[in-house]
Short mmCIF file of C-alpha atoms in Angstrom, two decimals:
data_model
loop_
_atom_site.label_atom_id
_atom_site.label_comp_id
_atom_site.label_asym_id
_atom_site.label_seq_id
_atom_site.Cartn_x
_atom_site.Cartn_y
_atom_site.Cartn_z
CA UNK A 28 100.00 114.12 137.73
CA UNK A 29 99.13 116.76 135.23
CA UNK A 30 95.46 116.83 134.44
CA UNK A 31 93.72 119.07 132.02
CA UNK A 32 90.29 119.61 133.54
CA UNK A 33 89.11 121.94 130.86
CA UNK A 34 87.01 119.56 128.83
CA UNK A 35 85.12 118.19 131.83
CA UNK A 36 84.56 120.98 134.26
CA UNK A 37 84.92 124.22 132.47
CA UNK A 38 81.44 124.78 131.20
CA UNK A 39 81.91 128.34 129.87
CA UNK A 40 84.90 127.07 127.92
CA UNK A 41 82.87 124.22 126.43
CA UNK A 42 80.16 126.62 125.49
CA UNK A 43 82.67 128.90 123.81
CA UNK A 44 84.04 125.95 121.91
CA UNK A 45 80.65 124.90 120.56
CA UNK A 46 79.94 128.48 119.72
CA UNK A 47 83.16 128.93 117.81
CA UNK A 48 82.75 125.59 116.02
CA UNK A 49 79.35 126.63 114.72
CA UNK A 50 80.22 130.16 113.77
CA UNK A 51 83.74 129.54 112.63
CA UNK A 52 83.83 126.94 109.88
CA UNK A 53 87.49 127.75 109.33
CA UNK A 54 88.31 126.12 112.65
CA UNK A 55 86.56 122.95 111.61
CA UNK A 56 88.27 122.77 108.27
CA UNK A 57 91.64 123.09 109.93
CA UNK A 58 91.22 119.77 111.71
CA UNK A 59 90.23 117.80 108.67
CA UNK A 60 92.99 119.13 106.46
CA UNK A 61 95.83 116.89 105.39
CA UNK A 62 99.09 117.06 107.24
CA UNK A 63 100.90 119.39 107.23
CA UNK A 64 98.48 122.27 106.64
CA UNK A 65 99.65 124.44 103.77
CA UNK A 66 99.14 128.03 102.80
CA UNK A 67 99.84 128.97 99.23
CA UNK A 68 100.37 132.65 98.64
CA UNK A 69 101.54 134.60 95.64
CA UNK A 70 102.76 138.07 94.92
CA UNK A 71 104.08 139.62 91.75
CA UNK A 72 107.35 137.75 91.66
CA UNK A 73 107.06 134.73 93.88
CA UNK A 74 104.83 131.94 94.99
CA UNK A 75 105.15 131.06 98.64
CA UNK A 76 104.24 127.68 100.00
CA UNK A 77 104.05 127.75 103.79
CA UNK A 78 103.52 124.76 106.00
CA UNK A 79 103.01 124.28 109.71
CA UNK A 80 105.68 121.79 110.68
CA UNK A 81 106.36 122.22 114.39
CA UNK A 82 109.12 120.05 115.79
CA UNK A 83 110.42 118.94 112.42
CA UNK A 84 113.84 120.20 111.47
CA UNK A 85 114.57 120.97 107.85
CA UNK A 86 116.90 117.95 107.69
CA UNK A 87 113.97 115.62 108.38
CA UNK A 88 112.08 116.91 105.38
CA UNK A 89 112.63 116.30 101.75
CA UNK A 90 111.48 118.89 99.27
CA UNK A 91 111.53 117.91 95.63
CA UNK A 92 110.51 120.10 92.78
CA UNK A 93 109.79 119.37 89.18
CA UNK A 94 108.32 121.63 86.53
CA UNK A 95 104.82 120.63 87.56
CA UNK A 96 104.87 119.58 91.18
CA UNK A 97 106.33 120.45 94.50
CA UNK A 98 106.58 117.43 96.78
CA UNK A 99 107.05 117.78 100.50
CA UNK A 100 107.93 114.58 102.28
CA UNK A 101 109.06 113.80 105.77
CA UNK A 102 108.62 111.94 108.95
CA UNK A 103 107.75 113.19 112.36
CA UNK A 104 109.10 111.19 115.26
CA UNK A 105 107.94 111.77 118.80
CA UNK A 106 109.91 110.96 121.93
CA UNK A 107 109.40 107.51 123.41
CA UNK A 108 107.90 107.10 126.82
CA UNK A 109 104.79 106.61 128.85
CA UNK A 110 102.18 108.92 127.39
CA UNK A 111 99.49 110.44 129.56
CA UNK A 112 98.16 112.42 126.71
CA UNK A 113 98.95 112.16 123.05
CA UNK A 114 97.53 114.72 120.70
CA UNK A 115 100.33 115.64 118.40
CA UNK A 116 100.29 113.85 115.08
CA UNK A 117 103.23 111.69 114.14
CA UNK A 118 104.38 109.50 111.30
CA UNK A 119 105.20 109.82 107.66
CA UNK A 120 103.66 112.61 105.64
CA UNK A 121 103.64 113.72 102.05
CA UNK A 122 101.99 116.57 100.25
CA UNK A 123 102.04 117.37 96.59
CA UNK A 124 101.37 120.85 95.27
CA UNK A 125 100.79 121.27 91.57
CA UNK A 126 102.20 124.44 90.15
CA UNK A 127 100.20 125.92 87.33
CA UNK A 128 102.69 128.56 86.37
CA UNK A 129 106.29 128.41 85.32
CA UNK A 130 108.70 128.80 88.16
CA UNK A 131 112.44 129.14 88.22
CA UNK A 132 113.21 125.71 89.62
CA UNK A 133 116.88 126.47 90.19
CA UNK A 134 116.13 129.42 92.47
CA UNK A 135 113.68 127.78 94.84
CA UNK A 136 114.61 128.28 98.48
CA UNK A 137 113.20 126.92 101.71
CA UNK A 138 113.61 127.95 105.31
CA UNK A 139 112.00 127.25 108.67
CA UNK A 140 111.24 129.57 111.52
CA UNK A 141 109.32 128.74 114.69
CA UNK A 142 107.86 125.63 113.11
CA UNK A 143 106.72 127.29 109.89
CA UNK A 144 108.31 126.14 106.67
CA UNK A 145 108.48 128.76 103.97
CA UNK A 146 109.26 127.70 100.42
CA UNK A 147 109.83 130.52 97.95
CA UNK A 148 109.27 129.72 94.30
CA UNK A 149 110.31 132.60 92.09
CA UNK A 150 108.14 132.93 89.01
CA UNK A 151 110.15 132.57 85.86
CA UNK A 152 110.61 135.76 83.92
CA UNK A 153 108.27 134.63 81.17
CA UNK A 154 105.32 134.45 83.57
CA UNK A 155 105.97 137.84 85.15
CA UNK A 156 104.23 140.58 83.18
CA UNK A 157 106.70 142.77 81.32
CA UNK A 158 105.44 146.08 82.58
CA UNK A 159 106.11 145.12 86.16
CA UNK A 160 109.56 146.10 87.28
CA UNK A 161 111.46 143.74 89.53
CA UNK A 162 111.14 144.99 93.06
CA UNK A 163 114.18 145.27 95.26
CA UNK A 164 113.66 143.88 98.74
CA UNK B 6 92.70 139.30 106.45
CA UNK B 7 90.19 140.62 108.91
CA UNK B 8 91.15 141.23 112.50
CA UNK B 9 88.49 138.81 113.59
CA UNK B 10 90.26 135.93 111.98
CA UNK B 11 93.55 137.01 113.48
CA UNK B 12 92.04 136.69 116.91
CA UNK B 13 91.08 133.08 116.40
CA UNK B 14 91.90 130.93 119.40
CA UNK B 15 93.41 127.51 119.27
CA UNK B 16 94.15 124.94 121.85
CA UNK B 17 97.63 123.66 121.08
CA UNK B 18 98.11 119.92 120.62
CA UNK B 19 99.94 118.64 123.67
CA UNK B 20 101.76 115.47 124.59
CA UNK B 21 102.48 114.59 128.19
CA UNK B 22 105.08 111.97 128.96
CA UNK B 23 105.94 110.72 132.43
CA UNK B 24 109.38 109.73 133.55
CA UNK B 25 110.80 108.87 136.97
CA UNK B 26 112.06 112.41 137.46
CA UNK B 27 108.98 114.23 136.34
CA UNK B 28 106.70 115.08 133.48
CA UNK B 29 107.59 116.29 130.05
CA UNK B 30 105.04 118.33 128.16
CA UNK B 31 105.38 118.99 124.48
CA UNK B 32 103.21 121.60 122.85
CA UNK B 33 102.91 122.38 119.16
CA UNK B 34 102.96 126.13 118.70
CA UNK B 35 103.82 126.76 115.06
CA UNK B 36 104.46 130.37 114.21
CA UNK B 37 104.82 131.52 117.80
CA UNK B 38 108.17 133.10 118.55
CA UNK B 39 109.85 132.83 121.93
CA UNK B 40 109.03 136.48 122.64
CA UNK B 41 105.32 136.02 121.93
CA UNK B 42 105.04 133.10 124.29
CA UNK B 43 103.91 133.38 127.90
CA UNK B 44 103.90 130.69 130.54
CA UNK B 45 102.15 131.55 133.78
CA UNK B 46 101.86 129.50 136.89
CA UNK B 47 99.02 130.52 139.13
CA UNK B 48 98.92 128.21 142.13
CA UNK B 49 97.78 124.96 140.56
CA UNK B 50 97.12 126.21 137.09
CA UNK B 51 99.68 126.41 134.36
CA UNK B 52 98.63 128.68 131.52
CA UNK B 53 100.46 128.65 128.24
CA UNK B 54 99.55 131.32 125.75
CA UNK B 55 101.08 132.72 122.64
CA UNK B 56 100.27 134.57 119.49
CA UNK B 57 101.30 133.26 116.12
CA UNK B 58 103.15 135.93 114.17
CA UNK B 59 101.08 137.92 111.76
CA UNK B 60 102.65 138.09 108.35
CA UNK B 61 103.29 141.67 107.25
CA UNK B 62 100.47 143.06 105.19
CA UNK B 63 101.82 143.15 101.67
CA UNK B 64 100.29 142.62 98.27
CA UNK B 65 100.31 138.87 98.85
CA UNK B 66 97.30 137.03 97.57
CA UNK B 67 96.09 133.77 99.07
CA UNK B 68 95.58 130.93 96.63
CA UNK B 69 94.91 128.29 99.23
CA UNK B 70 94.70 128.60 102.97
CA UNK B 71 94.67 125.75 105.45
CA UNK B 72 96.04 127.45 108.52
CA UNK B 73 96.02 131.00 109.79
CA UNK B 74 97.43 133.20 112.46
CA UNK B 75 95.84 132.97 115.81
CA UNK B 76 96.18 132.84 119.50
CA UNK B 77 97.12 129.70 121.32
CA UNK B 78 96.01 129.26 124.86
CA UNK B 79 95.67 126.29 127.15
CA UNK B 80 95.25 125.65 130.84
CA UNK B 81 96.58 122.72 132.80
CA UNK B 82 96.03 121.77 136.40
CA UNK B 83 99.18 120.64 138.10
CA UNK B 84 99.30 118.10 140.88
CA UNK B 85 101.06 118.61 144.18
CA UNK B 86 103.90 116.25 143.31
CA UNK B 87 105.33 118.80 140.90
CA UNK B 88 108.22 120.90 142.16
CA UNK B 89 106.96 124.32 141.09
CA UNK B 90 110.26 126.08 141.65
CA UNK B 91 112.14 124.03 139.10
CA UNK B 92 109.89 123.95 136.06
CA UNK B 93 111.98 124.30 132.94
CA UNK B 94 110.85 125.49 129.55
CA UNK B 95 112.56 125.16 126.22
CA UNK B 96 111.34 126.41 122.87
CA UNK B 97 112.62 124.97 119.63
CA UNK B 98 111.25 124.67 116.11
CA UNK B 99 107.78 125.79 117.15
CA UNK B 100 107.54 123.22 119.93
CA UNK B 101 107.46 124.20 123.57
CA UNK B 102 108.99 121.63 125.87
CA UNK B 103 108.18 121.91 129.54
CA UNK B 104 109.79 119.81 132.20
CA UNK B 105 107.90 119.55 135.45
CA UNK B 106 110.10 117.76 137.97
CA UNK B 107 108.60 115.72 140.76
CA UNK B 108 109.44 116.78 144.28
CA UNK B 109 112.42 114.95 145.73
CA UNK B 110 110.35 113.09 148.32
CA UNK B 111 108.05 111.52 145.74
CA UNK B 112 110.79 110.23 143.50
CA UNK B 113 111.22 106.48 143.79
CA UNK B 114 114.04 105.50 146.07
CA UNK B 115 116.13 102.48 145.48
CA UNK B 116 116.91 100.63 148.71
CA UNK B 117 120.26 98.92 148.87
CA UNK B 118 120.23 95.39 150.17
CA UNK B 119 123.24 94.48 152.19
CA UNK B 120 124.59 91.02 152.86
CA UNK B 121 125.75 90.45 156.34
#
């Protein structure tokens, strides 16, 4: 049998956990967040929507984009069997991101790497300030 | 992002499934590449640790943040029935799959009944 004794016997670990929960509100927020957790980042030319989607291949997800919203839908299936411990979330998920700027819908791309989904939404030329030259990557 | 936040430690969500041959462990490690992952077996303790990749520091600005880079680490105590020599690990899509086979002598044996 595989037993994780940490939560019962490892007092220093428990203490550390309480300590980090109190002094690290970020940790707390992470648990309550909707699934999957998203990071939305922007730079001059693009908006990036990143999601933590471990174990979900890009085929199991559906990404739809309109002028206003980005919808991420999918289902996470876990292997069948006799579970000793079940912590990973499973089931159907959906997240909607409203976009408050104009993006070039036709040029949106998405990729996954190591369980992180990265959606790149290029800002349409009208919303990029004129004086900024387009950077070459 | 400050270095302090980068050092944040998480305990990865883990599923453990038993089968006749052994135990399957599935661990969610989003953002951790195969190279950044370490699995150590120290007698009865299996330690899985990894660091989620830090995004290159560019002029990116966060609008909303619900997850961040960090270190994953978790300890498991392994029972004697596990065949330590043949533990297999597979990493795909941010999920680490470990197979811990049971030793041959503890696997259920089917006894044939003969008719004489």
